[in-house]
CSV table of C-alpha atoms and ligand atoms in Angstrom, one decimal:
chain,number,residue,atom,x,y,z
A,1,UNK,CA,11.6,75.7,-1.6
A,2,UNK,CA,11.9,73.2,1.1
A,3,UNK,CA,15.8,72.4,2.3
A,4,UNK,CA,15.7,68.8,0.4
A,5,UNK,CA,15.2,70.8,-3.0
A,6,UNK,CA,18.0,70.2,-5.2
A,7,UNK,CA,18.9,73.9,-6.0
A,8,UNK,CA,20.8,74.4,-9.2
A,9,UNK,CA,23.0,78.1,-9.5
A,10,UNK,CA,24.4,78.5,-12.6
A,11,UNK,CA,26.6,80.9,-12.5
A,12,UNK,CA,27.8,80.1,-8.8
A,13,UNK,CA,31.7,81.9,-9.0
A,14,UNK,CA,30.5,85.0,-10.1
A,15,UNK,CA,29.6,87.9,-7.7
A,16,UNK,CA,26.3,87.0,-8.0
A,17,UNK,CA,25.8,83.2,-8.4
A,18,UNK,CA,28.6,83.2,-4.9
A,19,UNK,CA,26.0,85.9,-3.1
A,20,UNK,CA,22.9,83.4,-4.1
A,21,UNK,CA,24.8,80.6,-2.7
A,22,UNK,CA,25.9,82.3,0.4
A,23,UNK,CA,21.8,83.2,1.2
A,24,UNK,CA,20.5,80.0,0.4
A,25,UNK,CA,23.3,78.6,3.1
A,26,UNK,CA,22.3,81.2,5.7
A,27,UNK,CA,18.7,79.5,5.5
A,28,UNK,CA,20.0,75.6,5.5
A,29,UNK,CA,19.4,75.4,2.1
A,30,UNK,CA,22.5,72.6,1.5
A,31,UNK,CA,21.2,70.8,-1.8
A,32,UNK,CA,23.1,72.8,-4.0
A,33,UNK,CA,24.7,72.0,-7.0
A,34,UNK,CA,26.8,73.8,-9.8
A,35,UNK,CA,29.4,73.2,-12.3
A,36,UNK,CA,32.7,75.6,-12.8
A,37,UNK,CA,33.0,76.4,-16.6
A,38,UNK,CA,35.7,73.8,-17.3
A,39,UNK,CA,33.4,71.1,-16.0
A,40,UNK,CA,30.1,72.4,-18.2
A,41,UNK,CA,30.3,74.7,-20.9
A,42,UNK,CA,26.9,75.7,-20.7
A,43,UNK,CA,27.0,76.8,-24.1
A,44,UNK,CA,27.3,73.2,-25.1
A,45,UNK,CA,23.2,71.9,-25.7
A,46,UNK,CA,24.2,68.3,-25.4
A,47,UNK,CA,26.7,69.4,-22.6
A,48,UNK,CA,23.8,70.8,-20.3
A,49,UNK,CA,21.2,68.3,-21.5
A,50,UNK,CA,23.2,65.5,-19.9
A,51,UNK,CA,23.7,67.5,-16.8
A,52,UNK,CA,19.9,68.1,-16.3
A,53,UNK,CA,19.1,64.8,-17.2
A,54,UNK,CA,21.9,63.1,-14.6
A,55,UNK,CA,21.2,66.3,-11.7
A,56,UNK,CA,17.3,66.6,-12.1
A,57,UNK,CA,17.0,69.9,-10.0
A,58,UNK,CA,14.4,71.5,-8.9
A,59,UNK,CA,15.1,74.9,-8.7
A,60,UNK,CA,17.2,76.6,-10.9
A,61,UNK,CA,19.2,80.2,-10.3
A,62,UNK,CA,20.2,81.4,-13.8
A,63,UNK,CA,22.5,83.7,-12.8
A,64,UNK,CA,25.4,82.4,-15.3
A,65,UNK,CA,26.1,85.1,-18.0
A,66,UNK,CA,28.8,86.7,-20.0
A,67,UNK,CA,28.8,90.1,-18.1
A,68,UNK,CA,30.8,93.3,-18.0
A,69,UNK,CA,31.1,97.4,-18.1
A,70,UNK,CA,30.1,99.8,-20.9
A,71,UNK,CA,33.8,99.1,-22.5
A,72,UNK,CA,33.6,95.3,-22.5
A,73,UNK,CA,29.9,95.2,-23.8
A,74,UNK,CA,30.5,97.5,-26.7
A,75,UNK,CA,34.2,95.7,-27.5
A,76,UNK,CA,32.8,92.3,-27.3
A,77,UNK,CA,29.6,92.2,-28.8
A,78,UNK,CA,29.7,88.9,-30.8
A,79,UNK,CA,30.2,87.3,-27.6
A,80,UNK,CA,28.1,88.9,-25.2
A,81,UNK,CA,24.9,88.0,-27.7
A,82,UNK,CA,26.3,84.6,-28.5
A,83,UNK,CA,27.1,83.7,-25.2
A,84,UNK,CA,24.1,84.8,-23.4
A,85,UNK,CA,21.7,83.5,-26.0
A,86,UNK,CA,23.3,80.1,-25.7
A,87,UNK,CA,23.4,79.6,-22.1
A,88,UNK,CA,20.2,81.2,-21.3
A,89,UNK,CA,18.3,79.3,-24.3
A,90,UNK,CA,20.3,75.4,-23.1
A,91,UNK,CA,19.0,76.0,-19.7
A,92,UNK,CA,15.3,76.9,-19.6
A,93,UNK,CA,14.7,74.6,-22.3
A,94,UNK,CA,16.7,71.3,-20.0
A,95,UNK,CA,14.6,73.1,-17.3
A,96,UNK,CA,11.8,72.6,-19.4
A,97,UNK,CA,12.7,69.2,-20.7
A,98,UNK,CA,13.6,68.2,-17.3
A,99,UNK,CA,10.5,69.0,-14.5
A,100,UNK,CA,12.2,71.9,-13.1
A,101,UNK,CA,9.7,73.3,-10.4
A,102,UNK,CA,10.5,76.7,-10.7
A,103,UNK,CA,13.7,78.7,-12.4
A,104,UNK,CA,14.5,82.3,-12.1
A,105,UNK,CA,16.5,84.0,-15.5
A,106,UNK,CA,18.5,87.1,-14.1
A,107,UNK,CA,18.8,90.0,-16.4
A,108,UNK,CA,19.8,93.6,-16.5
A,109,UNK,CA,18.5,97.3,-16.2
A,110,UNK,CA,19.7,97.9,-19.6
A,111,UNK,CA,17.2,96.0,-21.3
A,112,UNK,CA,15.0,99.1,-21.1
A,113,UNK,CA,15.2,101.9,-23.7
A,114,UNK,CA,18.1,104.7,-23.6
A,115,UNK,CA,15.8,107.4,-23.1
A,116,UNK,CA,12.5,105.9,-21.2
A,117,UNK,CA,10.6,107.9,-18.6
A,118,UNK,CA,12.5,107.4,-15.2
A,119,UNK,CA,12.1,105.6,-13.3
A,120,UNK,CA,12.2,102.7,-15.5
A,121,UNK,CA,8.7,100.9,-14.6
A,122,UNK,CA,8.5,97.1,-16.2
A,123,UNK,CA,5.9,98.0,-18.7
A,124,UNK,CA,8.7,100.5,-20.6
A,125,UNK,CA,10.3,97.3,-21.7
A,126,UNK,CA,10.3,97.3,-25.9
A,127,UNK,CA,9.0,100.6,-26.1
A,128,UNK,CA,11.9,102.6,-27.8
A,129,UNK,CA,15.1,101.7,-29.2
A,130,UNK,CA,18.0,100.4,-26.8
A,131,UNK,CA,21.3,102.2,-25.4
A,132,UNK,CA,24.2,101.2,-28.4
A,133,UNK,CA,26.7,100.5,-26.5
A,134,UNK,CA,25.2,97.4,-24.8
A,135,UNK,CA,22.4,96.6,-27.4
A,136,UNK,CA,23.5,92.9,-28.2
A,137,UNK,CA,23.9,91.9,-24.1
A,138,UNK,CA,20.5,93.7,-23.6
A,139,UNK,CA,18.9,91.9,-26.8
A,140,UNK,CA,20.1,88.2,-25.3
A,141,UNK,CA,17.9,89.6,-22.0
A,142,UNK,CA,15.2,91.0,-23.1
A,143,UNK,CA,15.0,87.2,-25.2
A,144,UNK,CA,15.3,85.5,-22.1
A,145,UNK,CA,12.8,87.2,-20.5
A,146,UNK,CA,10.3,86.7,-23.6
A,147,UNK,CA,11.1,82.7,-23.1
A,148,UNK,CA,10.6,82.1,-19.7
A,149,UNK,CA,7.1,84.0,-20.8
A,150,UNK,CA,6.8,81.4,-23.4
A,151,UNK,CA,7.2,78.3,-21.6
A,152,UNK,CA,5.0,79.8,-18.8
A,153,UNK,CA,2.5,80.9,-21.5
A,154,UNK,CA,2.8,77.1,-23.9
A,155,UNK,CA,3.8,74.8,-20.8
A,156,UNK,CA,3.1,76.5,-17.8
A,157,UNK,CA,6.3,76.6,-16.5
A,158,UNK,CA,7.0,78.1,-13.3
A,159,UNK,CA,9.9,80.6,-14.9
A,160,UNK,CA,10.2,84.0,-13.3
A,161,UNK,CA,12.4,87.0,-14.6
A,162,UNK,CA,14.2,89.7,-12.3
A,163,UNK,CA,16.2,92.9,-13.4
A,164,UNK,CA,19.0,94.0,-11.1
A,165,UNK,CA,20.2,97.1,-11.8
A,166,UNK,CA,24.0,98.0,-11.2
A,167,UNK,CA,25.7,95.8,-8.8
A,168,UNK,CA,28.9,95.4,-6.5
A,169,UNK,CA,29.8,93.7,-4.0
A,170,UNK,CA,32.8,90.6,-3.5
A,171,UNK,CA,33.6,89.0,-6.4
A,172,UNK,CA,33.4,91.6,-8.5
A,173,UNK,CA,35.7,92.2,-11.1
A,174,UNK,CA,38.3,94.3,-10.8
A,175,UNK,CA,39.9,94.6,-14.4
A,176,UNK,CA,40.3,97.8,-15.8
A,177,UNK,CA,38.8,97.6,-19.1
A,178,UNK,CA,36.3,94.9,-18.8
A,179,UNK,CA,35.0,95.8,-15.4
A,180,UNK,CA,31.6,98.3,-14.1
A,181,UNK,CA,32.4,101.7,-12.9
A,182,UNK,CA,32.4,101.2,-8.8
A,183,UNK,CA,35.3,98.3,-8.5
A,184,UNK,CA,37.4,100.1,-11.2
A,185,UNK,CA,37.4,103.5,-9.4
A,186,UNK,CA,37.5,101.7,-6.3
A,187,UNK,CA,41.0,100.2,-7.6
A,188,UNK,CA,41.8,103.7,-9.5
A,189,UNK,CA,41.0,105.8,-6.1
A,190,UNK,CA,43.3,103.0,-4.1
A,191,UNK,CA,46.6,102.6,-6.6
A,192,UNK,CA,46.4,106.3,-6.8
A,193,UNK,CA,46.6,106.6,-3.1
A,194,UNK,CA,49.2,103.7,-2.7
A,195,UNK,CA,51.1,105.0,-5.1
A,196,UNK,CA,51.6,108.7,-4.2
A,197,UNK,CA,49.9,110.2,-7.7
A,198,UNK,CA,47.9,113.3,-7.8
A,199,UNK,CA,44.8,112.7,-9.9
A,200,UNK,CA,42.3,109.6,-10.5
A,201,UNK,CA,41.0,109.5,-14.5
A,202,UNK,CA,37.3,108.8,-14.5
A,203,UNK,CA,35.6,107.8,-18.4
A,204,UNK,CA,32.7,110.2,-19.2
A,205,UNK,CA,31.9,113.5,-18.2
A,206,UNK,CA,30.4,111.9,-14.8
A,207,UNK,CA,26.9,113.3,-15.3
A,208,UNK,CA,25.3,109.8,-16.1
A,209,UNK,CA,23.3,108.7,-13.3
A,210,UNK,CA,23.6,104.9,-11.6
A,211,UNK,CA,21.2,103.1,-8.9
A,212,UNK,CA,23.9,100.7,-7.1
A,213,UNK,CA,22.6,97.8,-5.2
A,214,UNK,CA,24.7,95.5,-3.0
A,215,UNK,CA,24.9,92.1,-4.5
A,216,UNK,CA,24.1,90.4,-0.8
A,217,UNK,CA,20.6,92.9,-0.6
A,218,UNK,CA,20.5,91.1,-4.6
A,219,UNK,CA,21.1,88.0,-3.5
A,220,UNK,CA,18.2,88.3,-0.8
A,221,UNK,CA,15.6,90.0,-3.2
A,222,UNK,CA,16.2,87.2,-5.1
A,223,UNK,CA,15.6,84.5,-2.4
A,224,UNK,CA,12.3,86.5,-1.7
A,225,UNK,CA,11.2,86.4,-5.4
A,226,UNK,CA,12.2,82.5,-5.5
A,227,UNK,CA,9.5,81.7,-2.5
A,228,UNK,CA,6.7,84.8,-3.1
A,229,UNK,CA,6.1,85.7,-7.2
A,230,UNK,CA,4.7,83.5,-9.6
A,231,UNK,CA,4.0,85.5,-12.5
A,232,UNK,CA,4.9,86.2,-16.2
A,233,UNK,CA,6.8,89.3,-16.7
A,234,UNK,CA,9.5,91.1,-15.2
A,235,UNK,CA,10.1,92.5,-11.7
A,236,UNK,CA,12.9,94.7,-10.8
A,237,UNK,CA,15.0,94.5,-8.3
A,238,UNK,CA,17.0,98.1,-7.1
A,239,UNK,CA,17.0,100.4,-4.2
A,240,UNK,CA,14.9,103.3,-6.1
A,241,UNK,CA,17.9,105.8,-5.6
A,242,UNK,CA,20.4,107.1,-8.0
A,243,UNK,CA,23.7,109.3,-7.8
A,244,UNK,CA,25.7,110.7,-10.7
A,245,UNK,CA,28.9,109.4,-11.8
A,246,UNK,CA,30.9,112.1,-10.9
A,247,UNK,CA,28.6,111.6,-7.0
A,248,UNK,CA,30.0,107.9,-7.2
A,249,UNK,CA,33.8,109.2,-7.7
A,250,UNK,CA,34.0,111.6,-5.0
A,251,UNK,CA,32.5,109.2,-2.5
A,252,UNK,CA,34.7,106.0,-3.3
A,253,UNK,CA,37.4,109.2,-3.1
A,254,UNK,CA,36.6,109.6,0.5
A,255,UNK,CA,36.3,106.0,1.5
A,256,UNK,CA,39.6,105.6,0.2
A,257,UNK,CA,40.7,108.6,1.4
A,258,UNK,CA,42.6,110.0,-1.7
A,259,UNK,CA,43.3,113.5,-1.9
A,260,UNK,CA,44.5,114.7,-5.4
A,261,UNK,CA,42.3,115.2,-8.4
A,262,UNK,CA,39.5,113.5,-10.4
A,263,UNK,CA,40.1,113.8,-14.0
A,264,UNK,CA,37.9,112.8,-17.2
A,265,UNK,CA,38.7,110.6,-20.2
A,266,UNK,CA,36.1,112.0,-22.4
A,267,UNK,CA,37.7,109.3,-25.4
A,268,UNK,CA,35.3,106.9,-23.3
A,269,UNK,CA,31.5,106.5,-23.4
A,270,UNK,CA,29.2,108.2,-21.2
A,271,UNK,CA,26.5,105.3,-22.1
A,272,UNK,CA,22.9,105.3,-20.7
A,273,UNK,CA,21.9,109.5,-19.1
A,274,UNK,CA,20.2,107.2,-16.4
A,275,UNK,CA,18.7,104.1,-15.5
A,276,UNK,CA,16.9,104.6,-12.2
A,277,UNK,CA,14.8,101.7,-11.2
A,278,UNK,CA,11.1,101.7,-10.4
A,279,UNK,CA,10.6,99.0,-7.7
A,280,UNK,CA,7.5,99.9,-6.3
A,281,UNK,CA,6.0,96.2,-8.0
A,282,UNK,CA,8.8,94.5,-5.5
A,283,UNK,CA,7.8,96.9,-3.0
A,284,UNK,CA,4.5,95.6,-3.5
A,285,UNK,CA,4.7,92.1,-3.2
A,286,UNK,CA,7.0,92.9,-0.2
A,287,UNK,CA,11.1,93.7,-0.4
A,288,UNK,CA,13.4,96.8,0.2
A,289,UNK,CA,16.4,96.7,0.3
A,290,UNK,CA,19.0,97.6,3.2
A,291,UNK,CA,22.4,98.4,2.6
A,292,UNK,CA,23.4,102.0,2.0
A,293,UNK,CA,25.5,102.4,-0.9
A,294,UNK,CA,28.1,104.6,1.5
A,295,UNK,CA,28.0,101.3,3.7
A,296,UNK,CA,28.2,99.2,0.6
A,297,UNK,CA,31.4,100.9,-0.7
A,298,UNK,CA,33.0,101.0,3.1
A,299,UNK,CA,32.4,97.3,3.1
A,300,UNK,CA,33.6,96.6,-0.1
A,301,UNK,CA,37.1,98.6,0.1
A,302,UNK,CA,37.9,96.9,3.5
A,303,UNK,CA,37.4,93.1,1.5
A,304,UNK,CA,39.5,94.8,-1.3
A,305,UNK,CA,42.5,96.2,0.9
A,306,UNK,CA,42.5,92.9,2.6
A,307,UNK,CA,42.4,90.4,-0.9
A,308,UNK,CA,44.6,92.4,-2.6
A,309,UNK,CA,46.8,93.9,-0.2
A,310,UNK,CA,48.1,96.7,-2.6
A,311,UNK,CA,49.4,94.6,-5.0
A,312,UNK,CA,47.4,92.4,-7.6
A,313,UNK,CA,43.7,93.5,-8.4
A,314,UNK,CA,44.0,90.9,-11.3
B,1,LIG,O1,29.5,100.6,-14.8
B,1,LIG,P1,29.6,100.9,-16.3
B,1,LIG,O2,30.7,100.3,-17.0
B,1,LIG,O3,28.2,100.4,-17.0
B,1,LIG,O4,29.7,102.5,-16.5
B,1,LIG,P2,26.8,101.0,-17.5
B,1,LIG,C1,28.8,103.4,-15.8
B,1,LIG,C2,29.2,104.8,-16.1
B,1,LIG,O5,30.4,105.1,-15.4
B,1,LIG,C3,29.5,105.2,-17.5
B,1,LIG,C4,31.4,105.7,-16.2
B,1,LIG,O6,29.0,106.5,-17.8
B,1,LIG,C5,31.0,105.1,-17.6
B,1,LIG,O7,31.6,106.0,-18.6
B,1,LIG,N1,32.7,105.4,-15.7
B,1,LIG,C6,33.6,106.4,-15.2
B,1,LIG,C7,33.4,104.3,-15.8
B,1,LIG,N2,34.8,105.8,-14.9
B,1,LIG,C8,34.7,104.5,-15.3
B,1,LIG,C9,35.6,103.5,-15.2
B,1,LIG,O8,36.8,103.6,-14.8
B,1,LIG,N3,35.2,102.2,-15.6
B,1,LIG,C10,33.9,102.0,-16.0
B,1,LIG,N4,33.5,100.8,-16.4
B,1,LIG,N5,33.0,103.1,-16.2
B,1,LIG,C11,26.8,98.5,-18.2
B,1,LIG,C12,26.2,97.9,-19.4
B,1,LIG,O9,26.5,99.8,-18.4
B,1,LIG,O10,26.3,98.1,-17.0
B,1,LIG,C13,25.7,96.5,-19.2
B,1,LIG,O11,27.0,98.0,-20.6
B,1,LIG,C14,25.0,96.3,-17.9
B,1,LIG,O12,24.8,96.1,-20.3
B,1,LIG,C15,25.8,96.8,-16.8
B,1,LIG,O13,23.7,96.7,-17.9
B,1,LIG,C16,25.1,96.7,-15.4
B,1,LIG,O14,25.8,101.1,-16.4
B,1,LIG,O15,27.0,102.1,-18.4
């Protein structure tokens, strides 16, 4: 990418279209353009169409997506299919259509199977039935991933695909039911402590195991990706290390310093035993990641304590 490209994110108010934008400004990259959700309803074909067509970018970010936690993807499943499939399908074919130089298509470490070998190498992907709970997101993903193949494959497009696995970072959301595990017991572990009660309820029995990665070390893998791979296929981005659940609680405990009891609401899904990422392909081609998950969390609280000041997570 050169600083004149015109850089597209789609996606740019979520935690992490707003990380992508803040890495491509640390490098002078000011040719950015996006559209909040009132403006362009990506959903809409004619709706992005003209916006391709009047923008002409050359780079795309597809970071846009209807996104959530284990509750939100099993309660909403009509939407998290329908949405994803539109959006992703309306943009790589206007990138298509439109001379895009290159676009990257974000998805998710739960488009591997529920009970692959870990850690989850990119070959595992369509090898064994998917986790229930977030089957129709995961479907939408793994389709996006088979179209910027096609493209690359029919037209020779320049479209690239790159699992995260879990994120966090600002931005996040910090809604109780629609929101990932880390920023609601970050908010659970910091009511609970404002508030004087004596025990935080976790969902699950806390034995599921997570690979967290800072949306910023994200946003930076993804920057790397944009100017150094190339290729059909996947490549996934995570720092290679898991903890439990239950590992996850009792450290966001700590930051927070709360000092009564975790509980368990076993009424909610435990989802995925584990979804450790191997990333010895981004290794490879050259990127680690560098923010611990204990700074990560430290971070993270001290944004949240300032934003929200004890009052409003909303
Ligand atoms: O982060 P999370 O919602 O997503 O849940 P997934 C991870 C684990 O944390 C599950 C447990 O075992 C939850 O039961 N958990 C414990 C909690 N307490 C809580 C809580 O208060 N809130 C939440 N949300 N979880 C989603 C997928 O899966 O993650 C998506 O559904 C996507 O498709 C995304 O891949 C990254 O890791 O289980």
């Amino acid at each position: 990418m050169n600083k004149e490209d015109k850089i597209y994110v789609a996606g740019h108010r979520g935690m992490v279209g707003s990380a992508l934008i803040r890495r491509l400004n640390r490098d002078g990259f000011h040719n950015i353009i996006f559209r909040r959700s009132a403006e362009l309803d990506l959903r809409n074909q004619k709706a992005v169409n003209d916006f391709f067509l009047t923008e002409k970018p050359d780079y795309v970010f597809l970071a846009a997506a209807k996104v959530g936690g284990i509750l939100a993807n099993n309660t909403y499943r009509a939407e998290f299919i329908y949405d994803n499939l539109m959006i992703q399908n309306n943009i790589i074919h206007a990138a298509h259509v439109n001379g895009v130089k290159k676009l990257m298509f974000l998805g998710s470490s739960c488009i591997y199977p529920k009970m692959a070998p870990q850690p989850l190498k990119e070959d595992y992907l369509l090898t064994d039935t998917l986790e229930p709970t977030n089957e129709p997101y995961a479907i939408a993903k793994i389709a996006g991933i088979k179209m910027c193949d096609a493209y690359r494959h029919q037209y020779g497009s320049n479209f690239i695909s790159v699992m995260p696995t879990n994120l966090y970072g600002p931005n996040d959301n910090y809604d109780l039911k629609t929101s990932h595990v880390l920023p609601a017991l970050l908010r659970k572990f910091h009511e609970a402590k404002e508030q004087g009660l004596s025990e935080v309820v976790m969902w699950g029995t806390g034995n599921p195991k997570r690979e967290f990665l800072h949306v910023d070390d994200l946003a930076d893998a993804c920057f790397f990706l944009m100017e150094n791979y190339d290729e059909e296929g996947l490549v996934n981005i995570g720092t290679g290390e898991d903890v439990a659940i239950i590992e996850l609680a009792r450290m966001i405990k700590e930051v927070v310093g709360f000092e009564g009891e975790i509980t368990h609401d076993l009424t909610k899904p435990d989802g995925t035993p584990r979804k450790l990422m191997d990333v010895s392909k981004l290794e490879k081609i050259g990127w680690k990641y560098s923010i611990s998950l204990k700074d990560g969390i430290s971070s993270v609280y001290e944004d949240v304590k300032e934003k929200f000041n004890s009052k409003s997570f909303a």
